[in-house]
Short mmCIF file of C-alpha atoms in Angstrom, two decimals:
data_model
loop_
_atom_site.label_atom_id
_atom_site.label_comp_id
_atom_site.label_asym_id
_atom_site.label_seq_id
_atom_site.Cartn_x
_atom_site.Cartn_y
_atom_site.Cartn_z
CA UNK A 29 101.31 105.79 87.14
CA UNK A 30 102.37 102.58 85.60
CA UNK A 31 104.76 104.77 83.21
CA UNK A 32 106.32 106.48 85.98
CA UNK A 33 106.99 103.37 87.99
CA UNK A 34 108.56 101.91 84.94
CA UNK A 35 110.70 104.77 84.31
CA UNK A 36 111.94 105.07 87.65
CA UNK A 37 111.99 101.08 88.67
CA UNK A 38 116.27 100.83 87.84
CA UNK A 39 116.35 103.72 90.81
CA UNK A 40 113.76 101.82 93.41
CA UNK A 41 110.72 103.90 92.19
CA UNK A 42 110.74 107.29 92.62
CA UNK A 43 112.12 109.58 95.15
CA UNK A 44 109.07 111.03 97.85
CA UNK A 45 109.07 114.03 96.24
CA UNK A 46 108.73 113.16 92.42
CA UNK A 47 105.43 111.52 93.61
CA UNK A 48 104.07 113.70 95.11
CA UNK A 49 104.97 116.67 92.52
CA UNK A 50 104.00 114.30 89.91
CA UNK A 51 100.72 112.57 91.15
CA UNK A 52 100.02 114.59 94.55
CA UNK A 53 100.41 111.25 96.58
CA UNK A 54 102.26 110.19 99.56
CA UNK A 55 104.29 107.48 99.02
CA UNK A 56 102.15 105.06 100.97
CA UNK A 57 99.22 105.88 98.26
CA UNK A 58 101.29 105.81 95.63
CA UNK A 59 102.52 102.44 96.42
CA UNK A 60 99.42 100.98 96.95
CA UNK A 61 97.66 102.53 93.84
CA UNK A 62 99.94 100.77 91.82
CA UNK A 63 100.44 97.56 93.54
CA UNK A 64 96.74 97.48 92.95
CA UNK A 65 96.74 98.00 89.06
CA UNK A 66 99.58 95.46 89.15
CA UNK A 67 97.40 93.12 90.26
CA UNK A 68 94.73 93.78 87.49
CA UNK A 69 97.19 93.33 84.80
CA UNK A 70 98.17 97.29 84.27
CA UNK A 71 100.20 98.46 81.18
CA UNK A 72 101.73 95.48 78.98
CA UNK A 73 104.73 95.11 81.11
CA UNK A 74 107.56 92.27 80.43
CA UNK A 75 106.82 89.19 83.26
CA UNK A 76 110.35 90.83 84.91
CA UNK A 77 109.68 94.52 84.87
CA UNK A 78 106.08 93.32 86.31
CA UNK A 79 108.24 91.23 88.89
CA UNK A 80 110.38 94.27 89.82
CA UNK A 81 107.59 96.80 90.04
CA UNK A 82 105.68 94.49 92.24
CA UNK A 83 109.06 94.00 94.82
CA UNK A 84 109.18 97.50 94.72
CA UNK A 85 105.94 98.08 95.85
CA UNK A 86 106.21 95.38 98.95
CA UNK A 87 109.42 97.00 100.00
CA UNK A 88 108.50 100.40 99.64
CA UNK A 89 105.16 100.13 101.43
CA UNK A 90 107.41 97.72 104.16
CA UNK A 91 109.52 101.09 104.77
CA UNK A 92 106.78 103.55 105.11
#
């Protein structure tokens, strides 16, 4: 989950429909799933791509 956010963070995380083809998620769960493991610490990430994916995740789950 972490890998895919990371990929797709330069496009504002994933479109709907790659979420749910690649995870089976709404976007809502999605969102929150990995805001969560962002919180714990998830994957190694640089301080800024951590910083990006975590914006993301507010503004996404803002939207839905």
């Amino acid at each position: 989950m972490v890998e895919f956010a990371e990929r797709w963070y330069p496009f504002g995380g994933g479109s709907a429909e790659d979420i749910f083809v690649e995870f089976g998620l709404t976007v809502d769960a999605f969102f929150e799933r990995l805001s969560d493991a962002l919180d714990v610490g998830a994957g190694g990430l640089s301080p800024e791509v951590h910083e990006a994916l975590q914006r993301i995740c507010n503004q996404r789950l803002r939207s839905a």
